[in-house]
mmCIF file of C-alpha atoms and ligand atoms in Angstrom:
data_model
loop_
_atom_site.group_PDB
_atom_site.id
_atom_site.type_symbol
_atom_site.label_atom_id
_atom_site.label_comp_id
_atom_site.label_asym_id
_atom_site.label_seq_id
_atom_site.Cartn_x
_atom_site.Cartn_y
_atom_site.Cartn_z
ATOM 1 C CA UNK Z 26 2.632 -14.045 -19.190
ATOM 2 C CA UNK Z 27 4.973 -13.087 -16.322
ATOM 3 C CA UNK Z 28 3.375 -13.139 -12.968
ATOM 4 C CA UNK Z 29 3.498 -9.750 -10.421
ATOM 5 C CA UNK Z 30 4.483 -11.779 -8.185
ATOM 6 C CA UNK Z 31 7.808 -12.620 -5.676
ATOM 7 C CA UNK Z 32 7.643 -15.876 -3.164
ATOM 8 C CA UNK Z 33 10.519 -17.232 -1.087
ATOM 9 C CA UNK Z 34 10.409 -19.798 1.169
ATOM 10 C CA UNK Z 35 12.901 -20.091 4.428
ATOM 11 C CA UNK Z 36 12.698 -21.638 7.627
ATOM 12 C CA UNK Z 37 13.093 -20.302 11.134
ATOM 13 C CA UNK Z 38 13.827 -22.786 13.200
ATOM 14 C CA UNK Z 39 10.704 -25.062 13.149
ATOM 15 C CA UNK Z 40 9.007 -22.793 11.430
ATOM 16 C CA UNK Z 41 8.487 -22.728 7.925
ATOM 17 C CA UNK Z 42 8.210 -18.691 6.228
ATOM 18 C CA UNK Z 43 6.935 -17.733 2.840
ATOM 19 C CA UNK Z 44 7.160 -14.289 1.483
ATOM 20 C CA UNK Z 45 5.111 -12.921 -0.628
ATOM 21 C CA UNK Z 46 5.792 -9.740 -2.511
ATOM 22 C CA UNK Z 47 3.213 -8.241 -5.112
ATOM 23 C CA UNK Z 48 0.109 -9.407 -6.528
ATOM 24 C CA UNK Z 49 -2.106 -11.703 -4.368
ATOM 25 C CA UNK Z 50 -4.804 -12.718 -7.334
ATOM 26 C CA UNK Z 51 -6.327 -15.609 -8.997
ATOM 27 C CA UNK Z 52 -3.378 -15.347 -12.016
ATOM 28 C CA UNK Z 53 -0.676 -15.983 -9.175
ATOM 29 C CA UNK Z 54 -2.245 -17.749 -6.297
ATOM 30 C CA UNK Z 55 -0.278 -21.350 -8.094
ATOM 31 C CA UNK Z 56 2.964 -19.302 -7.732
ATOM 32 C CA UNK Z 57 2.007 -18.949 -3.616
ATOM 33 C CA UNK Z 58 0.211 -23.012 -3.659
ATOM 34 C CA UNK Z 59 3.717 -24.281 -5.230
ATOM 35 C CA UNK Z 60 5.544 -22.909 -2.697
ATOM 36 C CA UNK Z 61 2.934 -24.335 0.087
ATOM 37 C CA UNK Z 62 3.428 -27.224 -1.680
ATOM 38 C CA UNK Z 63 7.071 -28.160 -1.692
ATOM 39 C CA UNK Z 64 8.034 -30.809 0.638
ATOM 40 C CA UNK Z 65 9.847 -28.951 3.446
ATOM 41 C CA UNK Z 66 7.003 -26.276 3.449
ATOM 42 C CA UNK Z 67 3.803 -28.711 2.990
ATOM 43 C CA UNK Z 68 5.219 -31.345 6.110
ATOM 44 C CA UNK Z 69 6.244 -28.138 8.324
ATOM 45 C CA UNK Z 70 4.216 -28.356 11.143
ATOM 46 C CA UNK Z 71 4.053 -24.327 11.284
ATOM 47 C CA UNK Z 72 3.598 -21.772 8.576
ATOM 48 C CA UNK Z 73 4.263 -17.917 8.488
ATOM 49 C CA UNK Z 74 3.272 -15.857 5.684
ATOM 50 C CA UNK Z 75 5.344 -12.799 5.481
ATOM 51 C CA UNK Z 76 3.281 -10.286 3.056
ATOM 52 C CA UNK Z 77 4.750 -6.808 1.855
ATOM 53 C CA UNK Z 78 2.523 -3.830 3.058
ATOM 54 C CA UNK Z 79 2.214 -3.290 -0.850
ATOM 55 C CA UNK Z 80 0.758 -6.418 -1.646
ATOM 56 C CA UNK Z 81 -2.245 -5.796 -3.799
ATOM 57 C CA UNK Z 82 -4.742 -8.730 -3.335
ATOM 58 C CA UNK Z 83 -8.528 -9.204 -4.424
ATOM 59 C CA UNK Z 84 -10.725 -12.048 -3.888
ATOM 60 C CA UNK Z 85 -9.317 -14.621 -6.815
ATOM 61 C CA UNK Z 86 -6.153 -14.035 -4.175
ATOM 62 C CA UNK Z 87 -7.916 -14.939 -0.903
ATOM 63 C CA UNK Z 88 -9.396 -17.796 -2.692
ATOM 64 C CA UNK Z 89 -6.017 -18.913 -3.068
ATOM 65 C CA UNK Z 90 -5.188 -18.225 0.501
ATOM 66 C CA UNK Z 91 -8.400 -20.500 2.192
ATOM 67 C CA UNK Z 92 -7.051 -23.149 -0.330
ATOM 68 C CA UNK Z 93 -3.935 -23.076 1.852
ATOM 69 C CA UNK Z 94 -5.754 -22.335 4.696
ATOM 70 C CA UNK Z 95 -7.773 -25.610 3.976
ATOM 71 C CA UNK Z 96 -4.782 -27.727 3.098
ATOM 72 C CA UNK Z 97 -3.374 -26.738 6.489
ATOM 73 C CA UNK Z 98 -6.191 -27.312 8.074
ATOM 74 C CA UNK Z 99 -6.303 -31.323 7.167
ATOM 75 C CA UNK Z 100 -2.596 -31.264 7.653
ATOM 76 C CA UNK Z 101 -3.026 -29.730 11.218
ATOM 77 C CA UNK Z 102 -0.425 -27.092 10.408
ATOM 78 C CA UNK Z 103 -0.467 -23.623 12.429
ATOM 79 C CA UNK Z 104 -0.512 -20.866 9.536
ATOM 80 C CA UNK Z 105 0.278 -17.322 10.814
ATOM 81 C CA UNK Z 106 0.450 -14.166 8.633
ATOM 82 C CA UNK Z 107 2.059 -10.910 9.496
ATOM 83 C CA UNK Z 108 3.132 -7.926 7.129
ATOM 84 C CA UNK Z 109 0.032 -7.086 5.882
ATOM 85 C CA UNK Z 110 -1.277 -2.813 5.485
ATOM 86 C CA UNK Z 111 -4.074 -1.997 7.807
ATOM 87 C CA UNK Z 112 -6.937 -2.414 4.820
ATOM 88 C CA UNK Z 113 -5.546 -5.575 3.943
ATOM 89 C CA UNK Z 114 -5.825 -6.762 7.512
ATOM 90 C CA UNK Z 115 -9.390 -4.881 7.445
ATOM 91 C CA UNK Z 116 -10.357 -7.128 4.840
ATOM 92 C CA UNK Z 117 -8.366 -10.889 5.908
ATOM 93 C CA UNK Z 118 -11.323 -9.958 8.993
ATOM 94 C CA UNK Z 119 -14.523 -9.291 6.823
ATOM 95 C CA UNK Z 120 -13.927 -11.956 5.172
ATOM 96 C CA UNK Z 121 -13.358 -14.180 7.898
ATOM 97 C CA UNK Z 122 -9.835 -14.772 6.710
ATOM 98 C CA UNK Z 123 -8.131 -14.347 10.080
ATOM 99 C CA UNK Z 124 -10.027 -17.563 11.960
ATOM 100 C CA UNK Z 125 -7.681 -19.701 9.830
ATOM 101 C CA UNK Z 126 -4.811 -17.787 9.309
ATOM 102 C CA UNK Z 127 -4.908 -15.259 12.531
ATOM 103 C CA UNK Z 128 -2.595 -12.241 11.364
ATOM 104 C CA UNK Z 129 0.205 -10.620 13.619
ATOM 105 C CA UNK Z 130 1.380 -6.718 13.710
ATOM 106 C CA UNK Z 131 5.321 -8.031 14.340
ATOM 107 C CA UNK Z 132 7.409 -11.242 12.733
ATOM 108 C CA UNK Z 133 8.395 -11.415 16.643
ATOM 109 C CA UNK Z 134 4.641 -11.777 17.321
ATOM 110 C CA UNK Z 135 3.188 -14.329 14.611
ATOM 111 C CA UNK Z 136 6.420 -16.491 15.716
ATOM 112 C CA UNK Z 137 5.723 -16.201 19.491
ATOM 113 C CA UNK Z 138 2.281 -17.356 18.946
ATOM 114 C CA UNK Z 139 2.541 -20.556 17.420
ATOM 115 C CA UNK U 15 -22.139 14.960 -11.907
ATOM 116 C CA UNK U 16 -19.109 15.977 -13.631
ATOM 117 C CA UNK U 17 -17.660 13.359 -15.522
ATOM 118 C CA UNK U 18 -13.480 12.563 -14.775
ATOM 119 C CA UNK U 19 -12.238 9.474 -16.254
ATOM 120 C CA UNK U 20 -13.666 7.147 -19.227
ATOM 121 C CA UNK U 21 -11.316 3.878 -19.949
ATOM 122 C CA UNK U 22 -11.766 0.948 -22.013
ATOM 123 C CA UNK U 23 -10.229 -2.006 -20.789
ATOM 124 C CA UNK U 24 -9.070 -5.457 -21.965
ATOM 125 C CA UNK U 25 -11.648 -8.084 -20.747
ATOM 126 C CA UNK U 26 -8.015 -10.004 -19.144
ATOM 127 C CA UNK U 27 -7.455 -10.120 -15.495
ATOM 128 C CA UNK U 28 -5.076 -7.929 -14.632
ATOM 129 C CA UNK U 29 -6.593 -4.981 -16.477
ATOM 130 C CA UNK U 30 -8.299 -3.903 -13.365
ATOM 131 C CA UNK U 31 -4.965 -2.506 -12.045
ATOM 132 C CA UNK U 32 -4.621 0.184 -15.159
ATOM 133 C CA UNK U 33 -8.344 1.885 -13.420
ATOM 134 C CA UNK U 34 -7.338 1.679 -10.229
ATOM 135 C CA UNK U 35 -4.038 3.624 -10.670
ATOM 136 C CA UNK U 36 -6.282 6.237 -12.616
ATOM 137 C CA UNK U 37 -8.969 6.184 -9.806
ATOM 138 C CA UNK U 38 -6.784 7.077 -7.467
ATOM 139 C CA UNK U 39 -4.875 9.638 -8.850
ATOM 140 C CA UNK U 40 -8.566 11.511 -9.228
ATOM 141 C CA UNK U 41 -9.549 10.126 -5.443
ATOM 142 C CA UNK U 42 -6.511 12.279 -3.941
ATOM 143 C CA UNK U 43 -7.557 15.105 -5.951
ATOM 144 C CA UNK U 44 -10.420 14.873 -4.337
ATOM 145 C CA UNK U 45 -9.799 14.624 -0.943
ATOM 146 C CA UNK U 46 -10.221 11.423 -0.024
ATOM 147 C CA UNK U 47 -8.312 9.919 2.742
ATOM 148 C CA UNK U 48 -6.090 7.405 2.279
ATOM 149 C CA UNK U 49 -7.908 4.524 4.265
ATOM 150 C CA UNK U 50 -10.940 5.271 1.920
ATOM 151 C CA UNK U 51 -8.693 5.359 -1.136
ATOM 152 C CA UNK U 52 -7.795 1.809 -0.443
ATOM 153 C CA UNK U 53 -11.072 0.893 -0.277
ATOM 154 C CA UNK U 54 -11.937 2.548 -3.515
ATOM 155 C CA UNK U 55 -9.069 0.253 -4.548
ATOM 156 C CA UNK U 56 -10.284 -2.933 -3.488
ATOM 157 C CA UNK U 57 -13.820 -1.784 -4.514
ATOM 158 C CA UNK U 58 -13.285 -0.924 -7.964
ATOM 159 C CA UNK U 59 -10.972 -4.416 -8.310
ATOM 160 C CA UNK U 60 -13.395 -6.276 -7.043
ATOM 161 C CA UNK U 61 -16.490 -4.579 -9.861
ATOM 162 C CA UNK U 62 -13.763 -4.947 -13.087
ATOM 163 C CA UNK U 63 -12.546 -9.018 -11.858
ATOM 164 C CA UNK U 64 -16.415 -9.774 -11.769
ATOM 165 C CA UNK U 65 -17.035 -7.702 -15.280
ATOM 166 C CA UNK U 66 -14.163 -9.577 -16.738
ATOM 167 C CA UNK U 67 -15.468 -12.975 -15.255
ATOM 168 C CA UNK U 68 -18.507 -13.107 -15.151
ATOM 169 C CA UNK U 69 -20.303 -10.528 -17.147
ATOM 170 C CA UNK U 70 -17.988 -10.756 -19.892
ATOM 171 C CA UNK U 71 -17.042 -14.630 -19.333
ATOM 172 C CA UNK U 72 -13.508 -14.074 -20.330
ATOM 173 C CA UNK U 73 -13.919 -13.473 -23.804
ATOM 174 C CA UNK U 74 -11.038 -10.956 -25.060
ATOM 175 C CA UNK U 75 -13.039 -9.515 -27.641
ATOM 176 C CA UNK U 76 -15.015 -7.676 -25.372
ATOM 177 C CA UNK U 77 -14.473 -4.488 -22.984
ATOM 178 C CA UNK U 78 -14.600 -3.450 -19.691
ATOM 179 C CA UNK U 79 -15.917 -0.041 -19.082
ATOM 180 C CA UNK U 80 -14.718 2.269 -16.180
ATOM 181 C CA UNK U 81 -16.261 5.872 -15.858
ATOM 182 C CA UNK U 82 -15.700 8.092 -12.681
ATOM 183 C CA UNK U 83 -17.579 11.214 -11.871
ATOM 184 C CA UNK U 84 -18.177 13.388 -9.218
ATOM 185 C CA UNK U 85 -19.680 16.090 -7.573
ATOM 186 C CA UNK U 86 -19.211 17.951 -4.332
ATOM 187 C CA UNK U 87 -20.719 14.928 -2.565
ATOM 188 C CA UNK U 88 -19.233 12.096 -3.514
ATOM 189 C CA UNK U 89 -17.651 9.963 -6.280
ATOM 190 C CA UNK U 90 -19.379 7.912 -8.457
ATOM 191 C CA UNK U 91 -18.002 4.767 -10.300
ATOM 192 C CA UNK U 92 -19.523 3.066 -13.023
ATOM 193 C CA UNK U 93 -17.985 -0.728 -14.076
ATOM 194 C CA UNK U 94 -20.049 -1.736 -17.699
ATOM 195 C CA UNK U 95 -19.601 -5.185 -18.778
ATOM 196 C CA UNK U 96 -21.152 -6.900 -21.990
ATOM 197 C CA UNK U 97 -22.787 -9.318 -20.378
ATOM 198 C CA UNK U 98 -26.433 -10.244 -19.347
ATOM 199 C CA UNK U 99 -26.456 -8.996 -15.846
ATOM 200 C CA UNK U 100 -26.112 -9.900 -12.581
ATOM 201 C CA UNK U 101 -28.377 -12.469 -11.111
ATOM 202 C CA UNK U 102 -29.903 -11.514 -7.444
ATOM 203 C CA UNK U 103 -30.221 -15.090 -6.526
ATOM 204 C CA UNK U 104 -26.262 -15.936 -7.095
ATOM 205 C CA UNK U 105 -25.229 -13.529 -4.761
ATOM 206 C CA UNK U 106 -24.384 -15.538 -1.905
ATOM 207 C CA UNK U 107 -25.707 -14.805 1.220
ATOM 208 C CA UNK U 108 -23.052 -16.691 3.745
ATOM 209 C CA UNK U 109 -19.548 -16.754 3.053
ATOM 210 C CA UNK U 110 -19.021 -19.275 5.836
ATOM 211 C CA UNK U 111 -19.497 -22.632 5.640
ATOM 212 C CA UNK U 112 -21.254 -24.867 7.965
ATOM 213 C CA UNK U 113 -18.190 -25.994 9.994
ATOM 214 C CA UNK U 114 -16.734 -22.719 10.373
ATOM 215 C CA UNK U 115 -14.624 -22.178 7.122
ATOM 216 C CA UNK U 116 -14.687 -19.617 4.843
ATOM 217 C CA UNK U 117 -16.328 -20.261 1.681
ATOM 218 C CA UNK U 118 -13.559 -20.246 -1.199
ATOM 219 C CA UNK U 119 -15.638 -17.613 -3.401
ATOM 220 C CA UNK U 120 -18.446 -15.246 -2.985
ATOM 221 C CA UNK U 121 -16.499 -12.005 -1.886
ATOM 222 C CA UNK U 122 -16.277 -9.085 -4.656
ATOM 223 C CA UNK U 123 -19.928 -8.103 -4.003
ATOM 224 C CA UNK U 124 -19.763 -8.609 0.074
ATOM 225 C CA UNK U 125 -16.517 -6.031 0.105
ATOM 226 C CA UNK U 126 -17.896 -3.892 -2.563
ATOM 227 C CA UNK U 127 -21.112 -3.093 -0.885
ATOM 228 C CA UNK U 128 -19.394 -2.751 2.629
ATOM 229 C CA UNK U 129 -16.450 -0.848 1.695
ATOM 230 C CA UNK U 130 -18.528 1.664 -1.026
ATOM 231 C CA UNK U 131 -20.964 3.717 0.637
ATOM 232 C CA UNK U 132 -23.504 2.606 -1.697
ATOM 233 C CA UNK U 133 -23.524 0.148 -4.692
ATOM 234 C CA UNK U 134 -26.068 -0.675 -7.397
ATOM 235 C CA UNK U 135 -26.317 -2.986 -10.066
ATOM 236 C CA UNK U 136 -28.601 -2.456 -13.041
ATOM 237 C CA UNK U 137 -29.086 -4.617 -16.611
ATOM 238 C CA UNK U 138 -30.079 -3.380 -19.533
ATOM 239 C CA UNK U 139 -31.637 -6.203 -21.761
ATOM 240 C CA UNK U 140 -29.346 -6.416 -24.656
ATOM 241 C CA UNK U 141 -27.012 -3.416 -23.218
ATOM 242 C CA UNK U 142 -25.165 -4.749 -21.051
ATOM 243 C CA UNK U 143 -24.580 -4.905 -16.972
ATOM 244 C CA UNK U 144 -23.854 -1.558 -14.914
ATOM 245 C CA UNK U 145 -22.451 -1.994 -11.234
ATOM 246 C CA UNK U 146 -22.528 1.635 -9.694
ATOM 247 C CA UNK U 147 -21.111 2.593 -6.857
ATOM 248 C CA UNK U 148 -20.616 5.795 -4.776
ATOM 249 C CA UNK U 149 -18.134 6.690 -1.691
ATOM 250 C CA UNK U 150 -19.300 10.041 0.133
ATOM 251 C CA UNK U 151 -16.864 12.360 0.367
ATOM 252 C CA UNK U 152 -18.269 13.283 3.546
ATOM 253 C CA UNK U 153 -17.252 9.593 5.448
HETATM 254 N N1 ATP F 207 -20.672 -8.422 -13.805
HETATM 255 C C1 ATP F 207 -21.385 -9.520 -13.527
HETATM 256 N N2 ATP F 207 -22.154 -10.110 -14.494
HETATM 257 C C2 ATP F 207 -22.867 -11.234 -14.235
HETATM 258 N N3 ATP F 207 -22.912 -11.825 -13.014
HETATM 259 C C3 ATP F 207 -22.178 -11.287 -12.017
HETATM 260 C C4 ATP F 207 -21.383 -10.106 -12.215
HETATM 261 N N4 ATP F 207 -20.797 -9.802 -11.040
HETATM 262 C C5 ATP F 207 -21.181 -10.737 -10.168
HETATM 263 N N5 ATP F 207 -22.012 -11.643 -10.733
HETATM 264 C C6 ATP F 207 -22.661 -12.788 -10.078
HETATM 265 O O1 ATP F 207 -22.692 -12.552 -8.696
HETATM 266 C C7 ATP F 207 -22.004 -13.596 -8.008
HETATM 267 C C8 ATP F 207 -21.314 -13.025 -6.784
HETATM 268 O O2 ATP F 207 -20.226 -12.209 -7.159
HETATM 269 P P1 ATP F 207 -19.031 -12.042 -6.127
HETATM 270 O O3 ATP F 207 -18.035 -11.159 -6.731
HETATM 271 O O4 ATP F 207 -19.596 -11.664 -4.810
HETATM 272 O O5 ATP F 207 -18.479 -13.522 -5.956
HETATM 273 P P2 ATP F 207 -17.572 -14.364 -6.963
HETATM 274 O O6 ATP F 207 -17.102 -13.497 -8.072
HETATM 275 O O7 ATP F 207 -18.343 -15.591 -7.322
HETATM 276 O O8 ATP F 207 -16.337 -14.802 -6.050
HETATM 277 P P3 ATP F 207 -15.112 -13.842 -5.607
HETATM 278 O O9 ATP F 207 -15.515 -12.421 -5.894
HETATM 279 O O10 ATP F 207 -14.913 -14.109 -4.160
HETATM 280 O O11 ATP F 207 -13.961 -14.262 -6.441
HETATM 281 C C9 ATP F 207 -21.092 -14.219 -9.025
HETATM 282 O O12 ATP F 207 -20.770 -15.562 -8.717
HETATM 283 C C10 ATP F 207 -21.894 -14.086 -10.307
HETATM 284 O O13 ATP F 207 -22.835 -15.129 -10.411
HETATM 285 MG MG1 MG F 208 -16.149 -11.648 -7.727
#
């Protein structure tokens, strides 16, 4: 089955960016983990995920986000997220989301912060 | 209540996307603003992933049902799944964990309830699991 899903991976400076275009769910959340875990991503000491304001996500995708969330957490990485609409960041709050991956209305701001 | 939409879909992840892009479609009709649409969205998502999980554990041979209906109130969505029903006690009641962390799971009823302005869930021995749930077209 194909996957709605689009991830790149980059690096700003010291900073290592994934994008994320589409569907956020339980079918793709491997395609986002693989690219969280490929070398240059998984040792990168910070992490920005750049989502598309039309991302659709539901909870089989933010249980693939705290996965990452809880990799980077053992691994001490700062994770960052920006690009998100408004009820997407609505909902990385209620669900706690945003104490492990705080999310950022610019790219200028999530990369400041780090 | 006057009914708008009945759909039938495949018990496969995914499928929840077909009734949302008919839900909102009726939702604008309606009136609804957009910052409630999107919870409507993530709402009705949230009622067909747990009818295809849970209620209908997967299995291809069985349906999803998705009825919307409305009146000058509010709008009223109905997910049916095969299953036995929803279990009170498995609901969890924290979705943090004891050092701070989100819990990986335990979501789709916490953002249903919150983002709906009110949500049931009924079983009918034999007939099946209803989650119902109604957004106010007054806020
Ligand atoms: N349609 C259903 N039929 C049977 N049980 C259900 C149904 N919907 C929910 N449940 C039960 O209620 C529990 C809580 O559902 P909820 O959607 O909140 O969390 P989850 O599905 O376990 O995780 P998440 O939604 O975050 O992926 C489920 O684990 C399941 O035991
Ligand atoms: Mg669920």
């Amino acid at each position: 089955m194909s996957k709605d899903i689009k991830v790149s991976t980059s690096h700003k400076g010291d900073i290592a960016v994934i994008s994320i275009q589409g569907d956020v769910t339980a079918v793709t959340g491997e395609v986002i983990g693989n690219a969280y875990g490929s070398n240059d991503i998984l040792n990168s000491p910070k992490i920005l995920l750049q989502f598309d304001k039309d991302c659709y996500i539901n909870s089989g995708g933010l249980a693939s986000l705290i996965d990452i969330a809880s990799e980077g957490r053992k691994k001490q990485q700062k994770i960052h997220a920006y690009g998100l609409s408004d009820h997407f960041q609505k909902i990385f709050h209620m669900v706690g989301l945003t104490r492990c991956i705080p999310i950022f209305t610019s790219e200028e701001a999530a990369m400041k912060d780090f | 209540m006057e009914q708008l939409l009945e759909l039938h879909l495949p018990n496969i992840l995914g499928a929840e996307k077909e009734a949302i892009k008919k839900a909102v479609i009726i939702a604008e009709k309606l009136g609804f603003a957009r910052d409630r649409i999107e919870d409507l969205k993530t709402a009705l998502a949230e009622a067909c992933i747990n009818a295809i999980e849970h209620g209908n554990k997967f299995d291809q041979n069985k349906k999803v049902r998705v009825t919307l209906a409305a009146n000058n109130k509010s709008l009223e969505v109905i997910v049916h799944d095969e299953g036995e029903g929803i279990d009170p006690k498995k609901i969890p009641t924290k979705r943090v964990r004891d050092d701070g962390f989100p819990c990986r799971r335990g979501y789709g009823v916490f953002l249903m309830s919150n983002l709906m302005n009110e949500f049931y869930f009924e079983k009918n021995p034999g007939k099946g699991n209803n989650v119902k749930m109604l957004m106010h077209l007054n806020g």
